[in-house]
PDB file of C-alpha atoms in Angstrom:
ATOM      1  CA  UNK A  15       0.000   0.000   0.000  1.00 71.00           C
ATOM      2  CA  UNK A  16       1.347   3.171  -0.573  1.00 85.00           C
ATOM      3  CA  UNK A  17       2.304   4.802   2.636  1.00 93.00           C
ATOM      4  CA  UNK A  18       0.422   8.113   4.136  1.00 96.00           C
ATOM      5  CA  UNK A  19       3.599   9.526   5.097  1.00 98.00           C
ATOM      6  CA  UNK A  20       7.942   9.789   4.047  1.00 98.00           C
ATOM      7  CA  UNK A  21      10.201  10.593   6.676  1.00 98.00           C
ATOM      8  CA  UNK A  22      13.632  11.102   4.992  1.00 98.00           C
ATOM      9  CA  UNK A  23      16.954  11.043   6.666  1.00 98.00           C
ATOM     10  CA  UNK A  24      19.900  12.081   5.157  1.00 95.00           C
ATOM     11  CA  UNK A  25      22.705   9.922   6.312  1.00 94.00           C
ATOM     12  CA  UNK A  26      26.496  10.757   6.008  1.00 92.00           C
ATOM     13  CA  UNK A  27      28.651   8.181   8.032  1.00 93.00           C
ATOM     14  CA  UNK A  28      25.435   7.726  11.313  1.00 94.00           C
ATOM     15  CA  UNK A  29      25.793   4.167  12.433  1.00 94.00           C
ATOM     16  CA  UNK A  30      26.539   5.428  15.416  1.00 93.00           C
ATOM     17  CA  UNK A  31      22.924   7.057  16.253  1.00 95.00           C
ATOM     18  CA  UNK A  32      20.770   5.363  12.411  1.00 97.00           C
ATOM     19  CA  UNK A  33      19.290   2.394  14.378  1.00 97.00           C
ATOM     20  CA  UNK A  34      17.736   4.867  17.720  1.00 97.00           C
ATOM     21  CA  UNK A  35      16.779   7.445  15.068  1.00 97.00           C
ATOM     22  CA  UNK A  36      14.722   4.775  12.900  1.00 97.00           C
ATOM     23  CA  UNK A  37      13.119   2.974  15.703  1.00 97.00           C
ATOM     24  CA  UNK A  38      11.837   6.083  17.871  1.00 97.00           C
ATOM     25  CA  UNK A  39      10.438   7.210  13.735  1.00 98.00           C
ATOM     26  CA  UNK A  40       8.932   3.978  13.590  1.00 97.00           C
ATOM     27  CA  UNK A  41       7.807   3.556  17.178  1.00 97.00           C
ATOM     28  CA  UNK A  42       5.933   7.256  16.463  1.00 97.00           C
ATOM     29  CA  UNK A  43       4.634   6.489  13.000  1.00 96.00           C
ATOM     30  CA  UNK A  44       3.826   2.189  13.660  1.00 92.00           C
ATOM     31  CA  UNK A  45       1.743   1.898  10.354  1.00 88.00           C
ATOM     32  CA  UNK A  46       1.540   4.962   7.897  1.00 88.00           C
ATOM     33  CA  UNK A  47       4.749   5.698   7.387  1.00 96.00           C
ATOM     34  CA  UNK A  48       7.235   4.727   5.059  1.00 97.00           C
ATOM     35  CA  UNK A  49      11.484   6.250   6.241  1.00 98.00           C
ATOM     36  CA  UNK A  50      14.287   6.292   3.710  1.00 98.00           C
ATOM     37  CA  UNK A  51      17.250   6.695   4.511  1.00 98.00           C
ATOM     38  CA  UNK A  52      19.292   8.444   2.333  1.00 97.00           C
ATOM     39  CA  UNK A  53      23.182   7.473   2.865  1.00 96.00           C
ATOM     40  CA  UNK A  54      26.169   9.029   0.841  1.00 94.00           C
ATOM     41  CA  UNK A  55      28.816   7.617   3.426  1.00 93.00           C
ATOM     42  CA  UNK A  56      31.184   5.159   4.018  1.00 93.00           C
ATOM     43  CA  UNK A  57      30.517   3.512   7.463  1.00 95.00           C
ATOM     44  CA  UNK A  58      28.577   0.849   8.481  1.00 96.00           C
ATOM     45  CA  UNK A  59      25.128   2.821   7.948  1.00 96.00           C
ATOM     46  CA  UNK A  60      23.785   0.445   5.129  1.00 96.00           C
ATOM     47  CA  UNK A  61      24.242  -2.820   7.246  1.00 97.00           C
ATOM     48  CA  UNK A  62      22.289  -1.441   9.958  1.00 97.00           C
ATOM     49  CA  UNK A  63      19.398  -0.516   7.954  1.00 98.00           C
ATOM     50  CA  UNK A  64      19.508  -2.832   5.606  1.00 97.00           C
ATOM     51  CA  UNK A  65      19.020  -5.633   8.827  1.00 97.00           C
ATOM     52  CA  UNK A  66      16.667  -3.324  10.469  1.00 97.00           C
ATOM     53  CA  UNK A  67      14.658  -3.243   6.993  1.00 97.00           C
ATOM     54  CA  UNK A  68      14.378  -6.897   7.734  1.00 96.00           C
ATOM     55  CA  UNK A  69      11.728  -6.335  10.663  1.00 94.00           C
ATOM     56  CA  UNK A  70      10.324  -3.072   9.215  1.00 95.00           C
ATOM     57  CA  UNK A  71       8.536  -3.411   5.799  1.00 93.00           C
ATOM     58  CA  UNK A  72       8.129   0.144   5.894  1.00 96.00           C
ATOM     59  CA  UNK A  73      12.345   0.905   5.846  1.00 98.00           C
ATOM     60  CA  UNK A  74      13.771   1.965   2.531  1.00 97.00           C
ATOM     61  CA  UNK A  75      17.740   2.347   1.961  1.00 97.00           C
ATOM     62  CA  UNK A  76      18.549   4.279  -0.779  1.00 97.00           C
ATOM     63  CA  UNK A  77      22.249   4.910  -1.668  1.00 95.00           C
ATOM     64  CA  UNK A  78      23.117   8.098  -2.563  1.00 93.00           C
ATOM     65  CA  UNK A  79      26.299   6.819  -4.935  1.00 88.00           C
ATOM     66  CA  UNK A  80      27.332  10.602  -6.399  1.00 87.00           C
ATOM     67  CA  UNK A  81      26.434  12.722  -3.160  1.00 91.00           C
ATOM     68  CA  UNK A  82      27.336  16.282  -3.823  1.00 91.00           C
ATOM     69  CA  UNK A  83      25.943  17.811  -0.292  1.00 92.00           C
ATOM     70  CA  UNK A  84      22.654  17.435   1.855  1.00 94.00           C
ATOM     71  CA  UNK A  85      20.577  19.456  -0.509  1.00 95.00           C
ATOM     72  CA  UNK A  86      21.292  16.490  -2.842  1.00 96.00           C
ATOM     73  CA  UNK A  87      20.588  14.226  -0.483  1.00 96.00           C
ATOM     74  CA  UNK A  88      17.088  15.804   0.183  1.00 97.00           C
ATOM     75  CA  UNK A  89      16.444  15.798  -3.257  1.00 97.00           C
ATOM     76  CA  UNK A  90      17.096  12.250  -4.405  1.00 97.00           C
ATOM     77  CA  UNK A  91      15.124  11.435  -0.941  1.00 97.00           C
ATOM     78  CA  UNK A  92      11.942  13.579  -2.591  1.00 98.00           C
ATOM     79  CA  UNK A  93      12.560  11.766  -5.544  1.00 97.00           C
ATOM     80  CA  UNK A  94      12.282   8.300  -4.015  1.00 97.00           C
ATOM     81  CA  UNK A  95       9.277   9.283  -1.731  1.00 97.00           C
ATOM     82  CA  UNK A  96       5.746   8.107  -1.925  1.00 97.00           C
ATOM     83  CA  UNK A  97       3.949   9.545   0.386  1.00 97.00           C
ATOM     84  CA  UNK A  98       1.313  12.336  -0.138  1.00 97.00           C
ATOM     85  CA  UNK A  99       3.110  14.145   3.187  1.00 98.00           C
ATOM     86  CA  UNK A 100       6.983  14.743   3.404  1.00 98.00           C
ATOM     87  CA  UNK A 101       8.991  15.044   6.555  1.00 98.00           C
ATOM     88  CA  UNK A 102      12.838  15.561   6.560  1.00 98.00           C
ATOM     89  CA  UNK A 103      14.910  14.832  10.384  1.00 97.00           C
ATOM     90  CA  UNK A 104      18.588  14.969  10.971  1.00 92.00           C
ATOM     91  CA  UNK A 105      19.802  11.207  12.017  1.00 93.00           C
ATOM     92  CA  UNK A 106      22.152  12.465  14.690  1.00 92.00           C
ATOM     93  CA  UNK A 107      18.678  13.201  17.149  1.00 93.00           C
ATOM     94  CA  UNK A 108      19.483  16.507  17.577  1.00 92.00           C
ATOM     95  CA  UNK A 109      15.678  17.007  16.877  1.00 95.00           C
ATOM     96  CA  UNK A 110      13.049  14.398  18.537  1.00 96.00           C
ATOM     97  CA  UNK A 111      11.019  11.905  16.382  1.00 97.00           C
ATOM     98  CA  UNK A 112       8.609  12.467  18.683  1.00 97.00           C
ATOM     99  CA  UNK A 113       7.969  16.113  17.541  1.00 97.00           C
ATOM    100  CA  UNK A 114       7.233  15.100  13.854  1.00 98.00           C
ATOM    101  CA  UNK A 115       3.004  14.614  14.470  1.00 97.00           C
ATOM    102  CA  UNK A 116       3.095  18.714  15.700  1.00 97.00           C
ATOM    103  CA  UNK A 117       5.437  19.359  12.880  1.00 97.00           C
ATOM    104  CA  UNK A 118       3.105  17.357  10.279  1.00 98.00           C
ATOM    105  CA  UNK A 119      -0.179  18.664  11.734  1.00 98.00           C
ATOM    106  CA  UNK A 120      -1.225  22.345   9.932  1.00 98.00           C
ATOM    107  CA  UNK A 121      -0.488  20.065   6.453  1.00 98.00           C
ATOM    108  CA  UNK A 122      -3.091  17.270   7.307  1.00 97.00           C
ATOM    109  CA  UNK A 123      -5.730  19.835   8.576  1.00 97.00           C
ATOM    110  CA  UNK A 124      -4.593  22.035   5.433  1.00 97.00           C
ATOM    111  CA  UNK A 125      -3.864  25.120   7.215  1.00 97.00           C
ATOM    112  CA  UNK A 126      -0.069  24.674   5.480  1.00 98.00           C
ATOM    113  CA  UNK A 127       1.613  23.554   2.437  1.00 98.00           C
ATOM    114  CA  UNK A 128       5.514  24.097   4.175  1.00 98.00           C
ATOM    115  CA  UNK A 129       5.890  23.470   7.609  1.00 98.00           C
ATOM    116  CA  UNK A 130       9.629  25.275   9.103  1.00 98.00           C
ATOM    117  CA  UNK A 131      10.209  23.333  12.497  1.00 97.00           C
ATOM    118  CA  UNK A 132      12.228  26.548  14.357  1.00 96.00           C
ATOM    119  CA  UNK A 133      14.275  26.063  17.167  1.00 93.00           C
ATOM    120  CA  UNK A 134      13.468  30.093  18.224  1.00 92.00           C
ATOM    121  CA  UNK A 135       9.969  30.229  17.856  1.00 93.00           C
ATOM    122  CA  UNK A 136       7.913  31.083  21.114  1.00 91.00           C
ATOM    123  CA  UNK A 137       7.314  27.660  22.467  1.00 91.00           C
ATOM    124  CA  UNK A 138      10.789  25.710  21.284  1.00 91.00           C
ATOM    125  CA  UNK A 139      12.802  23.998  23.656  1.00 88.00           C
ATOM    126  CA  UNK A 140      16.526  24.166  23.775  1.00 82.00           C
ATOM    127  CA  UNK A 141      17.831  21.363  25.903  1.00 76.00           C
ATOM    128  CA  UNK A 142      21.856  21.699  26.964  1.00 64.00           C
ATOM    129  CA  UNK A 143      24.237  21.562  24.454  1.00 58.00           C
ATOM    130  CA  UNK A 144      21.869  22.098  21.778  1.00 55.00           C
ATOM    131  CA  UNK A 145      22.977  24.902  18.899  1.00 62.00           C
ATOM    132  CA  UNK A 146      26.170  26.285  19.656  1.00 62.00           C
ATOM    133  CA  UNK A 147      26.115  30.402  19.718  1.00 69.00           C
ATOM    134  CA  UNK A 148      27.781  31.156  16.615  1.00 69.00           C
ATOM    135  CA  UNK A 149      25.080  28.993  14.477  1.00 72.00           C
ATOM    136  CA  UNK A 150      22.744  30.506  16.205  1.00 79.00           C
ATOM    137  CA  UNK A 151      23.736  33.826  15.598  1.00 84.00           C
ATOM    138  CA  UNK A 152      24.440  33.353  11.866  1.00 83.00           C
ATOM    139  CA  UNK A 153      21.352  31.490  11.680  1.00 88.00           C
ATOM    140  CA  UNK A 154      19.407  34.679  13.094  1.00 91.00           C
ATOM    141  CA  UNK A 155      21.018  36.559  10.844  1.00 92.00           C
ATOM    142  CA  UNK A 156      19.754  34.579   7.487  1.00 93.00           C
ATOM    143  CA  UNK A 157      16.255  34.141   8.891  1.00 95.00           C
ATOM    144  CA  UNK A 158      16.340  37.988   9.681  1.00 96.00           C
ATOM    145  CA  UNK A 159      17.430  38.957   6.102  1.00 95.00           C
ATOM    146  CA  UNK A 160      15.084  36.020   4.310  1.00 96.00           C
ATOM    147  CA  UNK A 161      12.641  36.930   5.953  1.00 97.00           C
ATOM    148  CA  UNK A 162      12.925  40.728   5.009  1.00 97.00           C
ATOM    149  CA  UNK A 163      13.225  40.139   1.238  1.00 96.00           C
ATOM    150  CA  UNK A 164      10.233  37.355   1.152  1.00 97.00           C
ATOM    151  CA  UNK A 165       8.366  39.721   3.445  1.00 97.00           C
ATOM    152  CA  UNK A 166       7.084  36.544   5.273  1.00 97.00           C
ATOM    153  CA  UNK A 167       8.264  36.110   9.239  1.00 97.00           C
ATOM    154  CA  UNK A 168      10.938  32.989   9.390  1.00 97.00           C
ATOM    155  CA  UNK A 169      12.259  32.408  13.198  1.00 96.00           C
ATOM    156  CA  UNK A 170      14.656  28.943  11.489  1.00 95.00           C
ATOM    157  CA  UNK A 171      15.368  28.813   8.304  1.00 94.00           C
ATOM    158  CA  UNK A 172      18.085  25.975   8.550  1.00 91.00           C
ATOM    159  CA  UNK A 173      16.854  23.813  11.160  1.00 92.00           C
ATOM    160  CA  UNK A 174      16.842  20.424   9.536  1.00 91.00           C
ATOM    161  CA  UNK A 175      13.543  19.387  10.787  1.00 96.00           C
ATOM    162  CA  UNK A 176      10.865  20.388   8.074  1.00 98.00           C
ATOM    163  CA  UNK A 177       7.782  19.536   6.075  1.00 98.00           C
ATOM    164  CA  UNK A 178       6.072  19.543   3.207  1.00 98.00           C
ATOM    165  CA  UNK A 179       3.157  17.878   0.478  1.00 98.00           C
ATOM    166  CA  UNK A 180       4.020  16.400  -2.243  1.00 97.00           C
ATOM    167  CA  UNK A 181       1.716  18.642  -4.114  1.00 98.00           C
ATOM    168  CA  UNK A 182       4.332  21.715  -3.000  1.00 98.00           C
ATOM    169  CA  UNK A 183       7.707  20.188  -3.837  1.00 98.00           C
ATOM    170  CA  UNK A 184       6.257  19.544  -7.289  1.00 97.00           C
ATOM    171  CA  UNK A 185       5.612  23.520  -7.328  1.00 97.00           C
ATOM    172  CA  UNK A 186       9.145  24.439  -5.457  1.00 97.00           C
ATOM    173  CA  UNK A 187      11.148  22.610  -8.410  1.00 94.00           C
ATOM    174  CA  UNK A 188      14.453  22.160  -4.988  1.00 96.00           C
ATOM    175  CA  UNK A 189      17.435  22.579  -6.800  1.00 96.00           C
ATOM    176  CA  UNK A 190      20.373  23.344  -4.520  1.00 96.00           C
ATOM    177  CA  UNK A 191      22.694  20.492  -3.623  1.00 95.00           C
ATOM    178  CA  UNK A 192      24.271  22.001  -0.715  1.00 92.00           C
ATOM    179  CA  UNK A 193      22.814  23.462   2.898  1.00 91.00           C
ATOM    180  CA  UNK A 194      21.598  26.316   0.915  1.00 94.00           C
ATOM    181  CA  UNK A 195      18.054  24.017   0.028  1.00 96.00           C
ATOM    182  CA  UNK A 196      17.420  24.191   3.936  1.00 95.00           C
ATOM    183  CA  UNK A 197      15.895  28.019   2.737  1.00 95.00           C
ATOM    184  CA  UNK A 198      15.621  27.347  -0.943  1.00 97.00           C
ATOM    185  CA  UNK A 199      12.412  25.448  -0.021  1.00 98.00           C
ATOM    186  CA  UNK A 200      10.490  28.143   2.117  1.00 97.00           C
ATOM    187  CA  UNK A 201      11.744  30.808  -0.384  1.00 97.00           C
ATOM    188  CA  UNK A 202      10.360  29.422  -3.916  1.00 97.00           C
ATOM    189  CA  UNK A 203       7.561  27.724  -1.810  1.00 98.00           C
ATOM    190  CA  UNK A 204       6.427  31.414  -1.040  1.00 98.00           C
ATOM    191  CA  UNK A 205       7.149  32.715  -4.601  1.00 97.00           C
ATOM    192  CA  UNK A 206       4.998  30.097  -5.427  1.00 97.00           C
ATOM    193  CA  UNK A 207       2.286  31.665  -3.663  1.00 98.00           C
ATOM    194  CA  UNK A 208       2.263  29.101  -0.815  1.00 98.00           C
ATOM    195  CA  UNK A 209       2.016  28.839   2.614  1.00 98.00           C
ATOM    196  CA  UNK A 210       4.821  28.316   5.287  1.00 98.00           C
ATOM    197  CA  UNK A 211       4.419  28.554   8.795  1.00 98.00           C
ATOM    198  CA  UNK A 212       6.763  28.023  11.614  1.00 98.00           C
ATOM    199  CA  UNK A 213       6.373  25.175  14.527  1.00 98.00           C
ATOM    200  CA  UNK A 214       8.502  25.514  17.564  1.00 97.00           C
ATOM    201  CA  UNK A 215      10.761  21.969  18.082  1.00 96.00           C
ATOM    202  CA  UNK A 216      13.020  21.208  20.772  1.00 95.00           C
ATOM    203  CA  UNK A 217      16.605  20.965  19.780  1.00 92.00           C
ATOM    204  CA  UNK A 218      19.478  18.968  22.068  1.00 88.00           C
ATOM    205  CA  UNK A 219      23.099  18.239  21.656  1.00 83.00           C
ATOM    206  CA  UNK A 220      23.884  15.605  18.576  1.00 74.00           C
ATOM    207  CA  UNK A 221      23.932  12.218  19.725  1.00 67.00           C
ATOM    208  CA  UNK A 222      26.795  10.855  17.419  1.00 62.00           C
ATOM    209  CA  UNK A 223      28.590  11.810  14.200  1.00 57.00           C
ATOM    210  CA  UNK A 224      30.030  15.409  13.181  1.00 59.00           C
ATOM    211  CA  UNK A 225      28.618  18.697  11.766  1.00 60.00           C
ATOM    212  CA  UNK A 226      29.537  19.744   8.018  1.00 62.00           C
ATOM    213  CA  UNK A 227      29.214  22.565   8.229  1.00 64.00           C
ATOM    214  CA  UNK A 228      31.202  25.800   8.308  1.00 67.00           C
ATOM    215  CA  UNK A 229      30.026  28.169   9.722  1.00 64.00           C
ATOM    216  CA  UNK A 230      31.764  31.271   7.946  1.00 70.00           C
ATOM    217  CA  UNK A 231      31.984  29.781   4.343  1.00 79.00           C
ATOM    218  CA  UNK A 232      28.801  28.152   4.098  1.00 78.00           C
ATOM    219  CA  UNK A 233      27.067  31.275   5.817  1.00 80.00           C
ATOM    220  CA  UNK A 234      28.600  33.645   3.227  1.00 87.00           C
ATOM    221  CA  UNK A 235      27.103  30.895   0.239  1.00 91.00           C
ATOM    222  CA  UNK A 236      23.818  30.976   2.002  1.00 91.00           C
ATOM    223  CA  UNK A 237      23.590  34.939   2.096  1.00 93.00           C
ATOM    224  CA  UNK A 238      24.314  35.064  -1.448  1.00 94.00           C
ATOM    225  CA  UNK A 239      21.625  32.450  -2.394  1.00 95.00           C
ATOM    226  CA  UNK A 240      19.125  33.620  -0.769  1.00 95.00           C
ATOM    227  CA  UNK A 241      19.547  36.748  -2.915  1.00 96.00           C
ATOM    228  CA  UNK A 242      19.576  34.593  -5.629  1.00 95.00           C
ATOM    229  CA  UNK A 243      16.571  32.850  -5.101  1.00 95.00           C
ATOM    230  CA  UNK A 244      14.594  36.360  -4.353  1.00 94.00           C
ATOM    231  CA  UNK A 245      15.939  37.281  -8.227  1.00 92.00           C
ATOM    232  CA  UNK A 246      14.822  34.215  -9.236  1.00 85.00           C
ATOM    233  CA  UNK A 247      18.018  32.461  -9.976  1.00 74.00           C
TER     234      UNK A 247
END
């Protein structure tokens, strides 16, 4: 049957935290879900999902052979998905499974077409060791200025806890292959004419792996795009 709902984690080198992030998905979601996991590493991630896919019908490895950055990775997930709603979590748990019903919710009563889980929305929870201050401040920043030149309030652009129909990403046409897709989505989604809203998540310190991200060069990259997607590039 085709599944209600895809969950889609982009994986780079998580066996460390892959099999607690797909059981608390699957121990949230016991029926109408279907969760790819989309891996463009080198560690053990594939044999862990690949036996875990034995006892869940609903677990889909999909190798990511030519990964060129997590925007890619989100994109060949979309790609793969079959599910009328779309959900994208991090696998190191730095956001909670758990929080994916609130973050799925104003799509299924249709009150949303993009949902932006923020972690500085009034209501989000930021457990110790959660965002360290520079990120936070950069991401600030980029929110501040996107949300400026869409005219359209955005608390988190790049927290990597978001939603979406399948309906919209046919009509947001996500190109970027690198973090830059984290506000390429909200951005064409609301050139597009549709909605976005913000849910407040809880955020906590990653439970395994390493970030990818730099903060200064891929901050500068994500300024610049989001000028670029405003001109329509």
């Amino acid at each position: 049957m085709t599944p209600d709902i895809s969950l889609i984690v982009a994986a780079l080198n998580e066996e460390q935290t892959i099999e607690r992030c797909v059981q608390r998905l699957f121990a949230v979601f016991p029926s109408r879900a279907e969760v790819l996991v989309v891996d463009g590493g080198s560690d053990g991630t594939q044999q862990r999902v690949e036996q875990m896919a034995r006892t869940h019908p609903g677990l889909r490895y999909v190798r990511n052979e030519h990964d060129r950055g997590k925007g890619h990775a989100i994109r060949v997930g979309v790609a793969a998905a079959r599910g009328r709603l779309q959900a994208q979590i991090d696998a190191d748990l730095q956001f909670l499974p758990e929080e994916l019903p609130q973050l799925l919710a104003p799509l299924e009563t249709g009150r949303a077409d993009v949902v932006l889980g923020s972690r500085f929305a009034h209501g989000a929870t930021r457990r110790q060791g959660g965002t360290p201050l520079l990120r936070s401040a950069g991401n600030h920043v980029a929110s501040a200025y996107a949300s400026v030149l869409f005219r359209h309030p955005m608390t988190d652009i790049m927290a990597g806890m978001k939603a979406w129909t399948r309906e919209a990403m046919a009509r947001i046409h996500l190109r970027s292959d690198n973090y830059s897709y984290e506000v390429e989505i909200p951005a064409r989604a609301l050139m597009a004419g549709l909605r976005v809203v913000d849910v407040p998540v809880t955020t906590q310190a990653r439970q395994g792996g390493e970030t990818h991200v730099n903060v200064v060069r891929d901050g500068l990259r994500l300024l610049w795009d989001i000028t670029r997607f405003r001109a329509g590039g």
